[in-house]
mmCIF file of C-alpha atoms in Angstrom:
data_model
loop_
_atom_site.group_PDB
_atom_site.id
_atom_site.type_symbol
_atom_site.label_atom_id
_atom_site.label_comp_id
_atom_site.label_asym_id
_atom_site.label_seq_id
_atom_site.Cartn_x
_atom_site.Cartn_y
_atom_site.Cartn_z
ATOM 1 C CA UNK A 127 16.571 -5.871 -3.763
ATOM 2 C CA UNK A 128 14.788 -2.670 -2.899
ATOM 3 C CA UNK A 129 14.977 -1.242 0.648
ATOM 4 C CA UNK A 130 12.715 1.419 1.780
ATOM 5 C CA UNK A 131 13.253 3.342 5.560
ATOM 6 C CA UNK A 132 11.649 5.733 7.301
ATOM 7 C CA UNK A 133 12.840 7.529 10.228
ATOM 8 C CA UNK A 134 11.918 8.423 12.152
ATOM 9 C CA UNK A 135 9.039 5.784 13.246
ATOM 10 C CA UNK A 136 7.261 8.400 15.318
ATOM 11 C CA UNK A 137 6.698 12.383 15.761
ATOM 12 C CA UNK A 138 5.160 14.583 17.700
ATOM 13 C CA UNK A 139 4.285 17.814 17.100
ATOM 14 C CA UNK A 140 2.245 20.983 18.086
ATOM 15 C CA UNK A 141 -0.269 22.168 15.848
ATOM 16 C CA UNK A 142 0.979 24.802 13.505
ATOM 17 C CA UNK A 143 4.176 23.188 12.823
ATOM 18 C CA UNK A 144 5.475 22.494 10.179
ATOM 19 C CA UNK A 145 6.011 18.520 9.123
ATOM 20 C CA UNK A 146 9.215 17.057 7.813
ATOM 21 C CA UNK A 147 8.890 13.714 6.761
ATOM 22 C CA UNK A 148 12.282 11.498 5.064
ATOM 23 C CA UNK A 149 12.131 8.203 3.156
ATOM 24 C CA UNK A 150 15.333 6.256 1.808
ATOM 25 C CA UNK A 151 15.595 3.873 -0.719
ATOM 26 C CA UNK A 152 18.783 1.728 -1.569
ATOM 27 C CA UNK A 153 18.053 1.240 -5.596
ATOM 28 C CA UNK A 154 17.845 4.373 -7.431
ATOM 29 C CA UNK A 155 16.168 2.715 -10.389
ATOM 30 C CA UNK A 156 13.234 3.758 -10.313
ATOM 31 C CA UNK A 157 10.145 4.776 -11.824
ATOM 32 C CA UNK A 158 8.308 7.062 -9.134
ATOM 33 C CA UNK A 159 7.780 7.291 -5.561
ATOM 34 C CA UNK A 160 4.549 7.825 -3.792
ATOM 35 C CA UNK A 161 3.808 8.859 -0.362
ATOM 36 C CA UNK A 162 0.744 7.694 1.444
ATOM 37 C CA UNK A 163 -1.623 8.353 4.437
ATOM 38 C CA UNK A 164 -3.250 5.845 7.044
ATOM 39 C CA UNK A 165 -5.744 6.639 9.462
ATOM 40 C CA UNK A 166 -6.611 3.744 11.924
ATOM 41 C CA UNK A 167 -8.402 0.763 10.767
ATOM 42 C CA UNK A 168 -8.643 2.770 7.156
ATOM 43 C CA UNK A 169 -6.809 1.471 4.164
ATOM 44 C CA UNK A 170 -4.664 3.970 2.389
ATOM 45 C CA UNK A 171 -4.806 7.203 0.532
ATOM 46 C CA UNK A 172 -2.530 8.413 -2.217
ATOM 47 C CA UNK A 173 -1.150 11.892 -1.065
ATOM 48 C CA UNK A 174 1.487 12.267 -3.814
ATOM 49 C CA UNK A 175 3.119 10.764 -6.739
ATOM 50 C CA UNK A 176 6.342 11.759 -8.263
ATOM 51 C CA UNK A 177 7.689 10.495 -11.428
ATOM 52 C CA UNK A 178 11.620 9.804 -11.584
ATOM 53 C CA UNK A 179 11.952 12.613 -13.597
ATOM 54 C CA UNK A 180 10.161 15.148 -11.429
ATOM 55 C CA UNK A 181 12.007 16.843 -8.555
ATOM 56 C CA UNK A 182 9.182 17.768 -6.605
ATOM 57 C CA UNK A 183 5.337 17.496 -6.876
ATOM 58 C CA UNK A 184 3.167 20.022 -4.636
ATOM 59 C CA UNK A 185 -0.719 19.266 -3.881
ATOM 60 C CA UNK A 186 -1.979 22.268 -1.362
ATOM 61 C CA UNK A 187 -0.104 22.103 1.942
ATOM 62 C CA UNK A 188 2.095 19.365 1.092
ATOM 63 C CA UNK A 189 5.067 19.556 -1.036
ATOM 64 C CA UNK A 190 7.159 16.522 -1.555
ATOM 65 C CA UNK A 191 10.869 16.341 -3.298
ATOM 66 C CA UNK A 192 12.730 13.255 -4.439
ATOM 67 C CA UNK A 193 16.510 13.048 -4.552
ATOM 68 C CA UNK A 194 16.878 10.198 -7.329
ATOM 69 C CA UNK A 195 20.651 9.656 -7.689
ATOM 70 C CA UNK A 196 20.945 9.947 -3.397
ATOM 71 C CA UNK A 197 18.054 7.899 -2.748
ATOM 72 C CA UNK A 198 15.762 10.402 -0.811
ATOM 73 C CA UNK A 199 12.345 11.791 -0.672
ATOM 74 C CA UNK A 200 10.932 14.187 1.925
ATOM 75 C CA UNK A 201 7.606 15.267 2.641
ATOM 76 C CA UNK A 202 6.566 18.419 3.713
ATOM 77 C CA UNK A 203 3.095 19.093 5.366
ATOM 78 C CA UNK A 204 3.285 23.061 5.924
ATOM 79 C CA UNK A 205 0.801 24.732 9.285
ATOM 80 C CA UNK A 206 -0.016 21.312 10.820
ATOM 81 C CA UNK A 207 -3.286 20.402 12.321
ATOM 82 C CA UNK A 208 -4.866 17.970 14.360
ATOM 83 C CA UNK A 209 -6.443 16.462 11.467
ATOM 84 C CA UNK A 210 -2.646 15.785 10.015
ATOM 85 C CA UNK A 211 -2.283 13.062 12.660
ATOM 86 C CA UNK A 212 -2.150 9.469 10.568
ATOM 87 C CA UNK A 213 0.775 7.345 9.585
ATOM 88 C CA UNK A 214 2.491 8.576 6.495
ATOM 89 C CA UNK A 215 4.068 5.751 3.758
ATOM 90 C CA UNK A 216 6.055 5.966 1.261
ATOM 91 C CA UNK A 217 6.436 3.989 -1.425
ATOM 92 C CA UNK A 218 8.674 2.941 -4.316
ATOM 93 C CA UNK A 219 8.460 1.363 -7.873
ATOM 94 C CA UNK A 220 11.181 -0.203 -8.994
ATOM 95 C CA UNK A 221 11.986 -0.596 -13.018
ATOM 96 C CA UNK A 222 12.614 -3.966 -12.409
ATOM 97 C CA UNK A 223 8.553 -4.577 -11.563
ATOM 98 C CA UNK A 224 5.801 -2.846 -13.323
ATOM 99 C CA UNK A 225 3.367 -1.423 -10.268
ATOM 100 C CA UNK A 226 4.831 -3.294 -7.694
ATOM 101 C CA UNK A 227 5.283 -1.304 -4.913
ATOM 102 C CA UNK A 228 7.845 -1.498 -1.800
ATOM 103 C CA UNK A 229 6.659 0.058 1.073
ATOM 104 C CA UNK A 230 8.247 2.079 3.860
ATOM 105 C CA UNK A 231 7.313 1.006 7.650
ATOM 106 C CA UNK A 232 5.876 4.139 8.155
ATOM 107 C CA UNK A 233 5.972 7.413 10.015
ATOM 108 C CA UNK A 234 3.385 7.838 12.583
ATOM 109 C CA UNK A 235 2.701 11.631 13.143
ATOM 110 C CA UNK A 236 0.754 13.174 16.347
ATOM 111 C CA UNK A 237 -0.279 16.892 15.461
ATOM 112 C CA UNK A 238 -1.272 18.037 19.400
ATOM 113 C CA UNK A 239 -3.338 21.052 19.620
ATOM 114 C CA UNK B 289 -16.965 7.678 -7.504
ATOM 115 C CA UNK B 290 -17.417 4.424 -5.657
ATOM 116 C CA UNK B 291 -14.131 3.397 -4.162
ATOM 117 C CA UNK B 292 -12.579 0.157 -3.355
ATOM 118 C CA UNK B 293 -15.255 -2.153 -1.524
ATOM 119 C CA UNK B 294 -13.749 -5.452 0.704
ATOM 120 C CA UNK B 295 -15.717 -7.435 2.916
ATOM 121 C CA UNK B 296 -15.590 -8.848 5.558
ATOM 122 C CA UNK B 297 -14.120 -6.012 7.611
ATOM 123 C CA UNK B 298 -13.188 -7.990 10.184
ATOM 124 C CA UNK B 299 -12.930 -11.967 10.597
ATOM 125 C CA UNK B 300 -11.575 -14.230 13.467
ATOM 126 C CA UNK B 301 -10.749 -17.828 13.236
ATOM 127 C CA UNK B 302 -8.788 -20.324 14.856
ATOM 128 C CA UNK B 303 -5.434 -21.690 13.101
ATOM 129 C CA UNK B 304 -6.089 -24.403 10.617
ATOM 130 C CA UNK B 305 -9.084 -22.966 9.545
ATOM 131 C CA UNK B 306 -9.978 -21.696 6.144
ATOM 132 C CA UNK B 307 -10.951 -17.922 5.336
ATOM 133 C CA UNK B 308 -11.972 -15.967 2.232
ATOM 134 C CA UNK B 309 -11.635 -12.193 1.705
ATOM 135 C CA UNK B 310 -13.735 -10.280 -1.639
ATOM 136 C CA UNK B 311 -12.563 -7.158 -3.569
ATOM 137 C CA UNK B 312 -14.402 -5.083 -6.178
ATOM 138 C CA UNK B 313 -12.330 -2.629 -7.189
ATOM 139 C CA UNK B 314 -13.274 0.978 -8.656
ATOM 140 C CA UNK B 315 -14.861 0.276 -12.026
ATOM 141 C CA UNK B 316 -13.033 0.283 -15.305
ATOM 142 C CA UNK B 317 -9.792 -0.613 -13.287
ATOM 143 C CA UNK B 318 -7.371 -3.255 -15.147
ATOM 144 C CA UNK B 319 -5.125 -3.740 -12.260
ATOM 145 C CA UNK B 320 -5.892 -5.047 -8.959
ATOM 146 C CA UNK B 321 -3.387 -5.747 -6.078
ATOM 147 C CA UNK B 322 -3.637 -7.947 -2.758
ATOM 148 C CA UNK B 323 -1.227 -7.021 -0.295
ATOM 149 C CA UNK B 324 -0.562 -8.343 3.250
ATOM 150 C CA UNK B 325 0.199 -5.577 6.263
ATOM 151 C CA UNK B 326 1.099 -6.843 9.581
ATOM 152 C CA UNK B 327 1.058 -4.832 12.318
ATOM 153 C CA UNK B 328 4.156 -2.036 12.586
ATOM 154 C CA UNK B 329 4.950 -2.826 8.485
ATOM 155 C CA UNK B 330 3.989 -1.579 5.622
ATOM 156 C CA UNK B 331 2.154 -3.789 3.252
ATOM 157 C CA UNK B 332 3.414 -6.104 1.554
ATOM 158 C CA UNK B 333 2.190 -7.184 -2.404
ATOM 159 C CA UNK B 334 0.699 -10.934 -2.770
ATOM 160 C CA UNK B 335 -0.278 -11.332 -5.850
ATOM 161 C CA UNK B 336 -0.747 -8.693 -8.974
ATOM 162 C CA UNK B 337 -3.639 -9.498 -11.306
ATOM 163 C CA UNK B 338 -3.988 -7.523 -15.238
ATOM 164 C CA UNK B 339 -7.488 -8.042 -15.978
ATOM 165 C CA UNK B 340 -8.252 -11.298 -15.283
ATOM 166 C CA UNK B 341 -4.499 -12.685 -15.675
ATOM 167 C CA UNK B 342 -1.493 -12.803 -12.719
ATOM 168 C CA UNK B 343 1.269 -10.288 -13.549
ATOM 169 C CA UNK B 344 2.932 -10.844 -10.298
ATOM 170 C CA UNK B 345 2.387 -13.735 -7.462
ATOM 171 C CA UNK B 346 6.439 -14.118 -6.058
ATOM 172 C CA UNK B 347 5.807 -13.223 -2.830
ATOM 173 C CA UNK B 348 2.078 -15.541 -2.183
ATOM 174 C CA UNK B 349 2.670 -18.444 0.077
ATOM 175 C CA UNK B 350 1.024 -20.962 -2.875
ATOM 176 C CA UNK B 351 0.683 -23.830 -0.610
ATOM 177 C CA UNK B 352 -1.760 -21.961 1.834
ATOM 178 C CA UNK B 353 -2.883 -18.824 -0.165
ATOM 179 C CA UNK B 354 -4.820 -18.572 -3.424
ATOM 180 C CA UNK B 355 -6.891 -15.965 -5.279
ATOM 181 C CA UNK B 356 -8.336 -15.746 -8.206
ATOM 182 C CA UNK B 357 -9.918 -12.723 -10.614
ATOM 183 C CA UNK B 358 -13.059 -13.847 -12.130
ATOM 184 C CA UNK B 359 -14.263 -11.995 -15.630
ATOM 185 C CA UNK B 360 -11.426 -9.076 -14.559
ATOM 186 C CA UNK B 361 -13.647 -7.702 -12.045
ATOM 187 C CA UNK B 362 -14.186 -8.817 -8.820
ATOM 188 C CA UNK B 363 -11.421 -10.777 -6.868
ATOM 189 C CA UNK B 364 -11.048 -13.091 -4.136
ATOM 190 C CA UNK B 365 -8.160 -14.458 -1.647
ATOM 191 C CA UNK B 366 -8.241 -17.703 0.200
ATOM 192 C CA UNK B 367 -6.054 -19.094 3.011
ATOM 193 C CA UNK B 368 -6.416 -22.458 4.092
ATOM 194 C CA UNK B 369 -5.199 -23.264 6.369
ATOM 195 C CA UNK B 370 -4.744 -20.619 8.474
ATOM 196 C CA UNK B 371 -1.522 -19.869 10.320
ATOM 197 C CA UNK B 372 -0.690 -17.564 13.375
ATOM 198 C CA UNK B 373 1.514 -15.542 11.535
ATOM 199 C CA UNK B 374 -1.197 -14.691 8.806
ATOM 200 C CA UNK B 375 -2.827 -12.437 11.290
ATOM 201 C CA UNK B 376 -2.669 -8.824 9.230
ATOM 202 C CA UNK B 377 -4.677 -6.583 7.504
ATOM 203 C CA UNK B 378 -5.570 -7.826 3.702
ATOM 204 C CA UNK B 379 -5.814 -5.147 1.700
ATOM 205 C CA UNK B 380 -7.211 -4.431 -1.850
ATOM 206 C CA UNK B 381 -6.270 -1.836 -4.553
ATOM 207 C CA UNK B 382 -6.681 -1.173 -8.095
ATOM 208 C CA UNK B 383 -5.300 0.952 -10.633
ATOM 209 C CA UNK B 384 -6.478 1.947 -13.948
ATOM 210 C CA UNK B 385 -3.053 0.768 -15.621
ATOM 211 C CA UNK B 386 -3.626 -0.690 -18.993
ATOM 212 C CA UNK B 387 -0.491 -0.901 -20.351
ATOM 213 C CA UNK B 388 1.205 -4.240 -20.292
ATOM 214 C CA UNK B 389 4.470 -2.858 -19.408
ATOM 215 C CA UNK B 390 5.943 0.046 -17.651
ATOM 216 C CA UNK B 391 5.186 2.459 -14.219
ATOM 217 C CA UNK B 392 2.653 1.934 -12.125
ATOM 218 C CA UNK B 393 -0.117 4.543 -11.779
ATOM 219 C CA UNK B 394 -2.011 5.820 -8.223
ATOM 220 C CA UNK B 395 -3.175 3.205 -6.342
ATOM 221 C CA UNK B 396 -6.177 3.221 -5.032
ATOM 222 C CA UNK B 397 -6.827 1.131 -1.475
ATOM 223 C CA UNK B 398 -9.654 -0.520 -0.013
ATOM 224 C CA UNK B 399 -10.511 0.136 3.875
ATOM 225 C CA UNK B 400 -8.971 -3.704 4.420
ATOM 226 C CA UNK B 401 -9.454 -6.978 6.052
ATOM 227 C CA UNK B 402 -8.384 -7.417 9.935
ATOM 228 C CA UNK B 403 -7.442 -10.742 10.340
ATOM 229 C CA UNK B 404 -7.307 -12.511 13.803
ATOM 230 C CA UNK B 405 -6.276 -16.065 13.737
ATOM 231 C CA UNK B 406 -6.138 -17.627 17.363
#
């Protein structure tokens, strides 16, 4: 069964920073791996999406990389900003589902100015 | 574009009580997805419909949950009756997936239900 962490559950940091974001996962059969944001009381937006076969996929100031055979991902949010603060997700699908995503419990980031 | 659209955004009840939550989901979408987030977790899929058929339902409580995807469009999700524990955030996405096998595509998510059962 697929097993997705993220750690840590909370970070703080001042504005200008830059973000470093992980995600594990225990089954490296998988299809892609997306990372998410949450604002409070919002449902969520797609940030990323990386196929298995990709090793990274950029969009602007993020940047994420996925580490296939050791289970990893990390997200990168370069020159934070207030406006980064949200919780960040990540999620995987497996090849034994067809769009059936397992979800991380989430980072929750706090950009101070 | 419109977006995902789910109403009510809110809804208290007390337990044993029945509730209903709507989706429509961005149009021209096959695939629409019903997933459960309680608070501190990330969500947690329900119940997968293709079109108007169920890909996926292993992980809906059947004996208090239902839904159901009329003409491949719209979509609903019951509880009755309702329990504590089903106190979450419902949420809604859809993805244009028509394939009837293989990776999923970008989800996209509704702004959710909050769910307060007393």
């Amino acid at each position: 069964k697929q097993e997705v962490t993220q750690i840590p559950a909370a970070l703080s940091v001042p504005e200008g920073e830059n973000l470093v974001l992980n995600c594990s996962f225990t089954d490296s059969a998988i299809y892609n791996l997306q990372w998410f944001r949450q604002d409070p009381g919002k449902g969520l937006t797609s940030l990323l999406l990386i196929q298995s076969s990709q090793r990274e996929q950029t969009s602007g100031r993020l940047n994420a990389s996925l580490d296939k055979s050791s289970g990893r991902s990390t997200l990168y949010i370069a020159a934070s900003q207030p406006g980064d603060s949200a919780t960040y997700l990540c999620a995987v699908a497996s090849t034994d589902s067809w769009g059936k995503l397992q979800f991380g419990a989430g980072t929750q980031v706090v950009v101070t100015p | 574009e419109a977006g995902v659209a789910q109403s009510p955004r809110y809804k208290i009840i007390e337990k044993r009580q029945s509730v209903a939550f709507w989706c429509n989901p961005i149009s021209g979408h096959a695939t629409l997805y019903w997933y459960q987030q309680i608070l501190g977790q990330g969500p947690k899929l329900l119940i997968q419909f293709q079109n108007n058929g169920v890909v996926d339902d292993s992980q809906l409580p059947k004996d208090r949950f239902s839904a159901e995807r009329l003409k491949g469009v719209d979509s609903t999700l019951k509880i009755q009756p309702a329990k504590l524990e089903d106190s979450a955030v419902y949420l809604c996405a859809s993805s244009l997936s028509r394939r009837t096998g293989g990776p999923s595509d970008t989800q996209y998510f509704g702004p959710g239900t909050r769910l307060t059962v007393l």
